[in-house]
Phi, psi and omega in degrees: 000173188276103154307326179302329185329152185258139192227160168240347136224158163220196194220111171254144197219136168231146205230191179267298172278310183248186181202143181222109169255185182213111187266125196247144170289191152320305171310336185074047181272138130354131158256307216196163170212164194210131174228113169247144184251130169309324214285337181228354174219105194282321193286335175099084172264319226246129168259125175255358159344307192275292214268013177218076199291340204271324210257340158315305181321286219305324170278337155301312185299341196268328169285326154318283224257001172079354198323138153256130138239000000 
């Protein structure tokens, strides 16, 4: 995806291993998510999000529910 894209917010949730944003319209509708894992790309080159959907869910969830870790 385009980083440059235009957004109205975004959520960002970071773990020890992954960091997840969630880019939103107006609507507060999903545009996009960006999943980086530190463990294997630390500068975050790589978005892994399509291929890693169960660990978005998972993180998103975090974003619901407020989890501090």
């Amino acid at each position: 995806h385009d980083r440059l894209q235009e957004y109205e917010k975004c959520q960002t949730v970071r773990t020890v291993r992954y960091r997840l944003n969630t880019y939103y319209d107006e609507n507060e509708h999903v545009l996009y998510h960006e999943l980086f894992d530190y463990d294997v790309d630390p500068y975050e080159r790589t978005n892994y999000a399509g291929q890693f959907p169960e660990i978005v869910k998972e993180l998103e969830h975090m974003y619901v529910n407020e989890v501090i870790i």
